[in-house]
Structures are given as C-alpha cells and as structure tokens.
Short mmCIF file of N, CA, C and O in Angstrom, two decimals:
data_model
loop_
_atom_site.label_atom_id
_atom_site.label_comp_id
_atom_site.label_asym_id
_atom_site.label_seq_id
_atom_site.Cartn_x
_atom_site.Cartn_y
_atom_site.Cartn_z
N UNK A 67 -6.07 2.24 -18.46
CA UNK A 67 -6.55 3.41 -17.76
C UNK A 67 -5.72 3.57 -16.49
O UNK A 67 -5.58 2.55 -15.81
N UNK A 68 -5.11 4.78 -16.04
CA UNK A 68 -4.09 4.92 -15.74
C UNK A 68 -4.64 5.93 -14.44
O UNK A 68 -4.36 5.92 -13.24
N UNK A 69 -5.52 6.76 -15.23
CA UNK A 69 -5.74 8.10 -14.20
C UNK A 69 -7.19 8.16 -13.61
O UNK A 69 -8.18 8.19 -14.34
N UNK A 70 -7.25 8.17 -12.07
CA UNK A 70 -8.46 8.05 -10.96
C UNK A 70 -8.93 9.62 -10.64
O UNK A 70 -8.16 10.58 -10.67
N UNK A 71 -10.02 9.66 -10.41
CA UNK A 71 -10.87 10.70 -9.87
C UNK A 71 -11.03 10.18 -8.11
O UNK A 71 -11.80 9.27 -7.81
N UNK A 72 -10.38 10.77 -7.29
CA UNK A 72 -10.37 10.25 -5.81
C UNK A 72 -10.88 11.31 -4.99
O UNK A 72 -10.32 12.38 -4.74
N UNK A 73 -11.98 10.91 -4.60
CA UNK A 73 -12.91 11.83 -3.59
C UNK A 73 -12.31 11.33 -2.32
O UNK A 73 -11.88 10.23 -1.97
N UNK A 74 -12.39 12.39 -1.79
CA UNK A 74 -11.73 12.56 -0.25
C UNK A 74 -12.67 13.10 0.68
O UNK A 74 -13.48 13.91 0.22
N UNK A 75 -12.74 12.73 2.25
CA UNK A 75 -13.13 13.37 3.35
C UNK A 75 -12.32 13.79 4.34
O UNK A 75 -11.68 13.05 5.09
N UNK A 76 -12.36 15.36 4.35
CA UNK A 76 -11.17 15.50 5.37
C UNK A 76 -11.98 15.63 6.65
O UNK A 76 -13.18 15.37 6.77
N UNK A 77 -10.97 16.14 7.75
CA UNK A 77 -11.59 15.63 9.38
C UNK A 77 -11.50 16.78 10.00
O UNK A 77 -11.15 17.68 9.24
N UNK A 78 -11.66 17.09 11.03
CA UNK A 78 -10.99 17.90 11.73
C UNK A 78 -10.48 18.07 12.71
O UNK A 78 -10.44 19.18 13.24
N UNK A 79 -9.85 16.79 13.32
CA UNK A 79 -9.30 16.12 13.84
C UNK A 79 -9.48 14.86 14.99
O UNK A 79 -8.83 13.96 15.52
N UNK A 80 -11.16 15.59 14.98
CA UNK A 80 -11.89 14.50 15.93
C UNK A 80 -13.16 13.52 15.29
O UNK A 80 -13.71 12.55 15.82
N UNK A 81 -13.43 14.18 13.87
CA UNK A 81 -14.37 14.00 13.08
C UNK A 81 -14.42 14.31 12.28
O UNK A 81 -13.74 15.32 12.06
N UNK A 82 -15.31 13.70 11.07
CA UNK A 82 -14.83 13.86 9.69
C UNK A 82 -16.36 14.60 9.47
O UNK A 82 -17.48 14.40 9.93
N UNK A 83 -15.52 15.93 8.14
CA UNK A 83 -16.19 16.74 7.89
C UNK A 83 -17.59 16.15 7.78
O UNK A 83 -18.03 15.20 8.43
N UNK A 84 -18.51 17.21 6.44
CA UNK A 84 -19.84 16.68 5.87
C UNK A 84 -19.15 16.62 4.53
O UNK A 84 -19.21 15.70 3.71
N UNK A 85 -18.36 17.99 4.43
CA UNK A 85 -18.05 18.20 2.33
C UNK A 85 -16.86 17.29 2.30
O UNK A 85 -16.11 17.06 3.25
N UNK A 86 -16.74 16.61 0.68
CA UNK A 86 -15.72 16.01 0.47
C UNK A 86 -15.11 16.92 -0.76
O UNK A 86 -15.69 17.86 -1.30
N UNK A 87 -13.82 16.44 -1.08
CA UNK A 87 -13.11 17.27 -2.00
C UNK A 87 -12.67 16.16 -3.42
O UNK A 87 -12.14 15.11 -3.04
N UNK A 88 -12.76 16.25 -4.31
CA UNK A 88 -11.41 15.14 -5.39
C UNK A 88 -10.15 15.76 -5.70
O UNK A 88 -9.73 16.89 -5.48
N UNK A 89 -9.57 14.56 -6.38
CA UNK A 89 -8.15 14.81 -6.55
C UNK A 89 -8.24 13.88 -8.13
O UNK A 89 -9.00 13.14 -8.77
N UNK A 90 -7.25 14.35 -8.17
CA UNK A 90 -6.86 13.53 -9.92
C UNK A 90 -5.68 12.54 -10.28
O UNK A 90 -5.37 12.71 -11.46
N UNK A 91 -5.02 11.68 -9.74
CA UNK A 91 -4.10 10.95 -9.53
C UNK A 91 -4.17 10.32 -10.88
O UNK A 91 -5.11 10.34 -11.67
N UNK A 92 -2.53 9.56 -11.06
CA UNK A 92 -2.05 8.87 -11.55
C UNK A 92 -1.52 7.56 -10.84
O UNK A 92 -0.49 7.58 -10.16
N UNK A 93 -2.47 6.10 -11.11
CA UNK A 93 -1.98 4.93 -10.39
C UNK A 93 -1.93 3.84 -11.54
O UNK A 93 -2.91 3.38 -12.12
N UNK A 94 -0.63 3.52 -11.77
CA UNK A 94 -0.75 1.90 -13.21
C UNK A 94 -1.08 1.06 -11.85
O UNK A 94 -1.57 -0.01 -12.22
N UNK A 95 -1.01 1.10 -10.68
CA UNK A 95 -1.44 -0.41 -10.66
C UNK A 95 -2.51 -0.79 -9.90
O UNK A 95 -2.66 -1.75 -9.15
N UNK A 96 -3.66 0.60 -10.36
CA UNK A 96 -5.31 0.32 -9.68
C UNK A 96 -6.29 0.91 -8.67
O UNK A 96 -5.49 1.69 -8.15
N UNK A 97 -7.14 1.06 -8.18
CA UNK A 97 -7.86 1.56 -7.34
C UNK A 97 -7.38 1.50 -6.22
O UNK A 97 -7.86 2.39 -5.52
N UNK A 98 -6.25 0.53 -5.42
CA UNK A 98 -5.47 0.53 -3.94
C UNK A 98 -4.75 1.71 -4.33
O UNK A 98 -5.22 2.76 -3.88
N UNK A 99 -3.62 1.83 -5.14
CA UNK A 99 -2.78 2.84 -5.20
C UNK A 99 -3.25 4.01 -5.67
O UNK A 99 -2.34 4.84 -5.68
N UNK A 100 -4.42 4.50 -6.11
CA UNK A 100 -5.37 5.63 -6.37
C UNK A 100 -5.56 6.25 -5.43
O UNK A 100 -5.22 7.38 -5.07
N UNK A 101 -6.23 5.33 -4.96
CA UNK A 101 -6.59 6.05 -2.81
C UNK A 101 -5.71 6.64 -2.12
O UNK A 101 -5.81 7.76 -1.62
N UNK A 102 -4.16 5.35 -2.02
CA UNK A 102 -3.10 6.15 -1.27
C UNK A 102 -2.82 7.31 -2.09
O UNK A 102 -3.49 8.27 -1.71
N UNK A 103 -2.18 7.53 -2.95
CA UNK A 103 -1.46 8.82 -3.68
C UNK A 103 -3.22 9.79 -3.74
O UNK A 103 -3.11 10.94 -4.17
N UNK A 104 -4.23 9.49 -3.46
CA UNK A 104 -5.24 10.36 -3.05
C UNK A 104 -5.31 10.89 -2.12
O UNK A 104 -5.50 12.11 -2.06
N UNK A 105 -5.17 10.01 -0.96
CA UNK A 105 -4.54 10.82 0.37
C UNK A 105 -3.67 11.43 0.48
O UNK A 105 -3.79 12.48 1.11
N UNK A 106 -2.14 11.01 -0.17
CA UNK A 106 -0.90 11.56 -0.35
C UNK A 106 -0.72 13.18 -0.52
O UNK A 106 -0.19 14.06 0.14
N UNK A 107 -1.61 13.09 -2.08
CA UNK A 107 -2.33 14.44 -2.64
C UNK A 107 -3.10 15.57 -1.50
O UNK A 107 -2.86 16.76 -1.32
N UNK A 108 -4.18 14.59 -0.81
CA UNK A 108 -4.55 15.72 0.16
C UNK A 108 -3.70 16.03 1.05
O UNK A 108 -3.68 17.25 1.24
N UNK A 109 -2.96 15.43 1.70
CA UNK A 109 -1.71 16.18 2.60
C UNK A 109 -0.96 16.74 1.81
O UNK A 109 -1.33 17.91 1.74
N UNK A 110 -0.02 16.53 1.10
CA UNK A 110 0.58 17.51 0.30
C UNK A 110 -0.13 18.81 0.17
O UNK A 110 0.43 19.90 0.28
N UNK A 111 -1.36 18.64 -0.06
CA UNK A 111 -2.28 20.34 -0.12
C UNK A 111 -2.72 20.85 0.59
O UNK A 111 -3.38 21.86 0.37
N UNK A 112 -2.52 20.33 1.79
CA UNK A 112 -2.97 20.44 3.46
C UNK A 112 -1.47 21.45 3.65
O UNK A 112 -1.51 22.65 3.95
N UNK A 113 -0.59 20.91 3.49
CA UNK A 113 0.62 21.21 4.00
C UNK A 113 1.09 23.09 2.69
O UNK A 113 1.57 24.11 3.18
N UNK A 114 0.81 22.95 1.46
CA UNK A 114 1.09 24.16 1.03
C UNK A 114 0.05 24.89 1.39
O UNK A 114 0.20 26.08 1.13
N UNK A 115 -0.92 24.64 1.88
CA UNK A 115 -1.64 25.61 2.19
C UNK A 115 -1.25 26.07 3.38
O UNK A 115 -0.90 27.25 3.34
N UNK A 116 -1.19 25.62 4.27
CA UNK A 116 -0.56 26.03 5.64
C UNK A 116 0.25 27.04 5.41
O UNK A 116 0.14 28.14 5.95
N UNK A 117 1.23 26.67 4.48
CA UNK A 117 2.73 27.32 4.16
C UNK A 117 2.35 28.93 3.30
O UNK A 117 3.06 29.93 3.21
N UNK A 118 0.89 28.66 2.72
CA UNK A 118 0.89 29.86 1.65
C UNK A 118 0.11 30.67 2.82
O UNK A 118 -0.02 31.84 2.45
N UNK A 119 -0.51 30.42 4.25
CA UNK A 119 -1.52 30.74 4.68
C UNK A 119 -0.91 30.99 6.27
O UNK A 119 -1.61 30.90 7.28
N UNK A 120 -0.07 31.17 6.26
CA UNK A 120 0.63 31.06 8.03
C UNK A 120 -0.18 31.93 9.13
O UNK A 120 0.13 31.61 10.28
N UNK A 121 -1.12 32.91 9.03
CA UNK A 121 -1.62 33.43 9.53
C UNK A 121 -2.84 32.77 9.95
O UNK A 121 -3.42 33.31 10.89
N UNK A 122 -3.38 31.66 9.44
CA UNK A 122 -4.67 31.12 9.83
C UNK A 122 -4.79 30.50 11.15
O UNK A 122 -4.03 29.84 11.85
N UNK A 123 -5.74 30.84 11.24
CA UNK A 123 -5.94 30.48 12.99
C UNK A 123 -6.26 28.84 13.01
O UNK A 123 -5.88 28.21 13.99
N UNK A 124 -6.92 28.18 11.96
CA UNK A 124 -7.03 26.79 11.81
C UNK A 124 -6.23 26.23 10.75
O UNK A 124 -6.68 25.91 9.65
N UNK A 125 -5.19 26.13 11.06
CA UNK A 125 -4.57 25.53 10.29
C UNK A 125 -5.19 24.00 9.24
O UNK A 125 -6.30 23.62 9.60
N UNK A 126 -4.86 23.59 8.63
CA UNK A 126 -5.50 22.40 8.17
C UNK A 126 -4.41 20.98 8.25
O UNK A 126 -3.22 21.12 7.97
N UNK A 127 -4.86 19.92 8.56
CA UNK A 127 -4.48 18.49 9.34
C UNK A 127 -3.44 18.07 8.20
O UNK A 127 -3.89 17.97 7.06
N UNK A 128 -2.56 17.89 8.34
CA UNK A 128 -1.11 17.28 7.06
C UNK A 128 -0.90 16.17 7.48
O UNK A 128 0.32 16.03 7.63
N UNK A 129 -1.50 15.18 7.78
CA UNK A 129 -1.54 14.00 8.10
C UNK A 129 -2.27 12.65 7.93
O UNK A 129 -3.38 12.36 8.39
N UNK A 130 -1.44 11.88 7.17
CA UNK A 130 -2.90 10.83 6.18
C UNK A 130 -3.86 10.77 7.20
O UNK A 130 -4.98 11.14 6.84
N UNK A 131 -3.74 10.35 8.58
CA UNK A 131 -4.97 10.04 9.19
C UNK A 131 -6.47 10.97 9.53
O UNK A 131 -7.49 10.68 10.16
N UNK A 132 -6.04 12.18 8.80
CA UNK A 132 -7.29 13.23 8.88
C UNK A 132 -7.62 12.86 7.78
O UNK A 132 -8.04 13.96 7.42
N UNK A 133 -7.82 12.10 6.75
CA UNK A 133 -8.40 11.92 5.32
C UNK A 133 -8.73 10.10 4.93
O UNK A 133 -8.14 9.03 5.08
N UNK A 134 -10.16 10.62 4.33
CA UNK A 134 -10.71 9.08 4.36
C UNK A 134 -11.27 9.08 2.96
O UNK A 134 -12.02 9.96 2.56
N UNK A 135 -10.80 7.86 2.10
CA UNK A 135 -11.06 7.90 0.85
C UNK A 135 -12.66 7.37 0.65
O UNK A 135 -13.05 6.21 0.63
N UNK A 136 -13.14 8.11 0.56
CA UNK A 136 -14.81 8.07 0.21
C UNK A 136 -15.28 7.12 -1.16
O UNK A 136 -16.12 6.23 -1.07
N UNK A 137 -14.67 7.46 -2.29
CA UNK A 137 -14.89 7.08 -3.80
C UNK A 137 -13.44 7.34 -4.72
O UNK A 137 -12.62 8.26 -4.74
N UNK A 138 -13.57 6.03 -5.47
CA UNK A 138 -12.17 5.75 -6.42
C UNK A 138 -13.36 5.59 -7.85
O UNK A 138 -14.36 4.87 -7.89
N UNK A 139 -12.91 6.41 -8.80
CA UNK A 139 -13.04 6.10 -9.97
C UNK A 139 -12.57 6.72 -11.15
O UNK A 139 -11.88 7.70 -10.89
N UNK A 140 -12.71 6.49 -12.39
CA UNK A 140 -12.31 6.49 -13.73
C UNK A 140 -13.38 8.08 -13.94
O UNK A 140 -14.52 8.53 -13.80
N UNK A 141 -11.88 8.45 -14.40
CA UNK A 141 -12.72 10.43 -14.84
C UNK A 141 -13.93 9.72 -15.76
O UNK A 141 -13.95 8.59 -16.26
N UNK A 142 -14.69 10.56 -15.80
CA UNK A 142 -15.94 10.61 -17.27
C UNK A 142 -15.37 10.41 -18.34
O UNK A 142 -15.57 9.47 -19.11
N UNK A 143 -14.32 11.61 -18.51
CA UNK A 143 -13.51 11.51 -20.57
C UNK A 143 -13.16 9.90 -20.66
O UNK A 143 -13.24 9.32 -21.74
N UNK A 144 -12.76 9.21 -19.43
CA UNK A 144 -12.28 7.98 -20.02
C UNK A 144 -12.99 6.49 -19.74
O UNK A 144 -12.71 5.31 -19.94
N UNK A 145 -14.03 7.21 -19.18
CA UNK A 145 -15.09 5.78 -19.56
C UNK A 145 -15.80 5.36 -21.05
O UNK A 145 -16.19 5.95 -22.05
N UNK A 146 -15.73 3.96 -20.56
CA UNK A 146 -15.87 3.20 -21.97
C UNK A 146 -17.19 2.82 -22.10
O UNK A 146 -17.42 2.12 -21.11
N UNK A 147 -18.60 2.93 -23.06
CA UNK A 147 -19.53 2.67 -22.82
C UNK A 147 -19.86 0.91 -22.92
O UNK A 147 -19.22 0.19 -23.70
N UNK A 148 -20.75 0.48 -22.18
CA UNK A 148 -20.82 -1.06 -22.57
C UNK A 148 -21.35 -1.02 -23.31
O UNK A 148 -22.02 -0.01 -23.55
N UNK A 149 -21.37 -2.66 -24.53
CA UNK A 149 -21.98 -2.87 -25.61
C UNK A 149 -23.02 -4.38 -25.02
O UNK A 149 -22.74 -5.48 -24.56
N UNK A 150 -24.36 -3.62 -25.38
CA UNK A 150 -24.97 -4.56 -25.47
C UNK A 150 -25.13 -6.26 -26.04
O UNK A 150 -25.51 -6.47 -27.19
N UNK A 151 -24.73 -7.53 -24.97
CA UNK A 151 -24.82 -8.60 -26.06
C UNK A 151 -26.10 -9.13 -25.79
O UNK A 151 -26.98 -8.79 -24.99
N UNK A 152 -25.97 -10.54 -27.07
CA UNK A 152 -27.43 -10.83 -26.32
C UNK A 152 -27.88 -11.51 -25.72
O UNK A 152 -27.01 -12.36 -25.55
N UNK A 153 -29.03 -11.89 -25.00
CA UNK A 153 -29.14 -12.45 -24.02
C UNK A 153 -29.12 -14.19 -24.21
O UNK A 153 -29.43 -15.01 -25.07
N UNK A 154 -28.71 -14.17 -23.26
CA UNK A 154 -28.63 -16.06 -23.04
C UNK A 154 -29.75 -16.83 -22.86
O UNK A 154 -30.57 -16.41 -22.04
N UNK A 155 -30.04 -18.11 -23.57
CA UNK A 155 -31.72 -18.78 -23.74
C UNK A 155 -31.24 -19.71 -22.74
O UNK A 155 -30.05 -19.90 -22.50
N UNK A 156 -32.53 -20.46 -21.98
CA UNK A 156 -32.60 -21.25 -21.19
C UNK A 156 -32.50 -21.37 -19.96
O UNK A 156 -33.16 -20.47 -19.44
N UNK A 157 -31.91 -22.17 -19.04
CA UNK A 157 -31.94 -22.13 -17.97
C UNK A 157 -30.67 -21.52 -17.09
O UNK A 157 -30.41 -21.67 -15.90
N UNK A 158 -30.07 -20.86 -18.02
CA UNK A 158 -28.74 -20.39 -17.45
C UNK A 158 -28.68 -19.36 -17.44
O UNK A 158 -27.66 -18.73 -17.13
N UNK A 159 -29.94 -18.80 -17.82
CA UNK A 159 -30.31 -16.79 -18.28
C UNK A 159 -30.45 -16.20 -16.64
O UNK A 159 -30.67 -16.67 -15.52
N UNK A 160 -30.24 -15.21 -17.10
CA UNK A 160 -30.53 -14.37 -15.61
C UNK A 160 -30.24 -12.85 -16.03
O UNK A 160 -29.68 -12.44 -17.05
N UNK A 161 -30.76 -12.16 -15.03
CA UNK A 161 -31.12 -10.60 -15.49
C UNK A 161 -30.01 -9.96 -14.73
O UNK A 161 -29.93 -10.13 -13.51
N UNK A 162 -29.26 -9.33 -15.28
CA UNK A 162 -28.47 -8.13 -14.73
C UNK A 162 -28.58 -6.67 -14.49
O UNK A 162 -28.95 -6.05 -15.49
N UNK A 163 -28.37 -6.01 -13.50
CA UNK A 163 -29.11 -4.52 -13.59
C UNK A 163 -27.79 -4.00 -13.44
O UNK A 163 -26.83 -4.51 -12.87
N UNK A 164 -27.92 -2.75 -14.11
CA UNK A 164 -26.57 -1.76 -13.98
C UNK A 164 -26.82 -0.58 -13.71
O UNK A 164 -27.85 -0.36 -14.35
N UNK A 165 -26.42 0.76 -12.92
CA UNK A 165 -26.84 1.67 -12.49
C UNK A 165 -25.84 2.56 -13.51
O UNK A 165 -25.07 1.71 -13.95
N UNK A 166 -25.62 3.34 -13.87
CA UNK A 166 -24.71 4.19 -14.47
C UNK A 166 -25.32 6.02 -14.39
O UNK A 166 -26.45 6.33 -14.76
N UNK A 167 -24.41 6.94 -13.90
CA UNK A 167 -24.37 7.82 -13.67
C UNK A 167 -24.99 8.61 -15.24
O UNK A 167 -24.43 8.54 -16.33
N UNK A 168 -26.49 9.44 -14.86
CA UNK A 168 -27.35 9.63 -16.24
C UNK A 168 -26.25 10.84 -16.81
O UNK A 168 -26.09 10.65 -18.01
N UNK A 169 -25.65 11.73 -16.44
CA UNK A 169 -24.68 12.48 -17.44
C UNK A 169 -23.73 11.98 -17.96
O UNK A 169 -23.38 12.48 -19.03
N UNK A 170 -23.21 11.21 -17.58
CA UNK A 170 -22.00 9.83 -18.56
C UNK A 170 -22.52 9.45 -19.66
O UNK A 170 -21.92 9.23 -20.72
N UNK A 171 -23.84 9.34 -19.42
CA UNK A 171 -24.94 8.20 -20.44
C UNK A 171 -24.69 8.95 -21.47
O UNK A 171 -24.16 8.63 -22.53
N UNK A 172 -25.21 10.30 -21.02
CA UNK A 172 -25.95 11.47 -22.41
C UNK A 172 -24.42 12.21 -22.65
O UNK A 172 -24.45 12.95 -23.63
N UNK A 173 -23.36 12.17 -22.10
CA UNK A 173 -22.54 12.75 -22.42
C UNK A 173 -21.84 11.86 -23.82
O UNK A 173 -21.42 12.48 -24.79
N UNK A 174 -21.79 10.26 -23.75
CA UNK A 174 -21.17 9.85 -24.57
C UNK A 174 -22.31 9.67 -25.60
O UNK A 174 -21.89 9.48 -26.74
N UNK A 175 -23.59 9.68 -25.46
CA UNK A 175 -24.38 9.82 -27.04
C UNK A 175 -24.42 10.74 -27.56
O UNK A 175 -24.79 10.79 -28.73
N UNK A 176 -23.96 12.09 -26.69
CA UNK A 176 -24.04 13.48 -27.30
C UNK A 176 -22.69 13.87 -27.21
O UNK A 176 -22.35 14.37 -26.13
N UNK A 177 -21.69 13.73 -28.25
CA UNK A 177 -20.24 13.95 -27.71
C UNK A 177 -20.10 15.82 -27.87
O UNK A 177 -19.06 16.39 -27.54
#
C-alpha cells in the first residue's frame, strides 16, 4: 500500500485554523513520508492558488510551517478487512478491542 489519505490543518499565520483539508499522496516508504509530501502538497496549492488568484486580499501561507499534519491514513478502497482468529485458552488470553470507522465496516460487507 503505497497511497495515504493526509488530512491537513492550515494556519493563518498566528494560529491554526478550526477546518482541516486532505490530500492524496503517494509514499513507498510509509506514514513519515505521507505527511511530508502532505504538507509539500498543501504548499504547492497554497502557492497556485495565489498565482490563479492575485487579486486576493488574503493571500494563502506557501510555507510548510503554516500546515500541521492532523491524520495519516490508508484511503477506504484500500483497506483490508481483519479476519477473525481464535481465541487463545489459558492464562495467556487477553481481550483486544478495536475501533474501526462504521462506514468501512458496511462498505466492505456491502461492496
């Protein structure tokens, strides 16, 4: 799995917004390099916008340090569901809880 869903918070130069934005990156080597080329991504779009937008009175911040990576993860299409094993007897058992996002759930039983 190759390609990250990277939620972003941009700033406005003294403080960081409330709304965050995503991006869709390509990183082989993981959730560190997701983030950067996530930030990368938001300046890069900071900066054509400026360029498509020269008249704006607020320009928007083209600079990694106005952007704070909030959440790194794996799009929906390419999550893998877990398979239930079974549980372990004795004294070495223990309970695991997992939280999983309920439209992922019903999306992959209902393709």
């Amino acid at each position: 799995m190759n390609t990250y869903v990277v939620e972003i918070q941009p700033s406005t130069g003294y403080e960081l917004k409330n709304e965050t934005f995503t991006v869709k990156v390509d990183a082989p080597d993981g959730f560190d390099q997701a983030a950067r080329r996530g930030v990368r991504r938001a300046v890069d779009r900071a900066a054509e916008w400026n360029a498509e937008h020269p008249e704006a009175i607020t320009p928007r911040l083209a600079n990694k340090d106005a952007y704070r990576v909030v959440g790194v993860r794996a799009p929906a299409d390419e999550r893998v569901p877990a398979t239930a094993a079974a549980a372990p007897a004795g004294a070495t058992a223990a309970t695991l809880i997992v939280a999983l996002p309920l439209e992922a759930v019903l999306a992959q039983l209902n393709p």
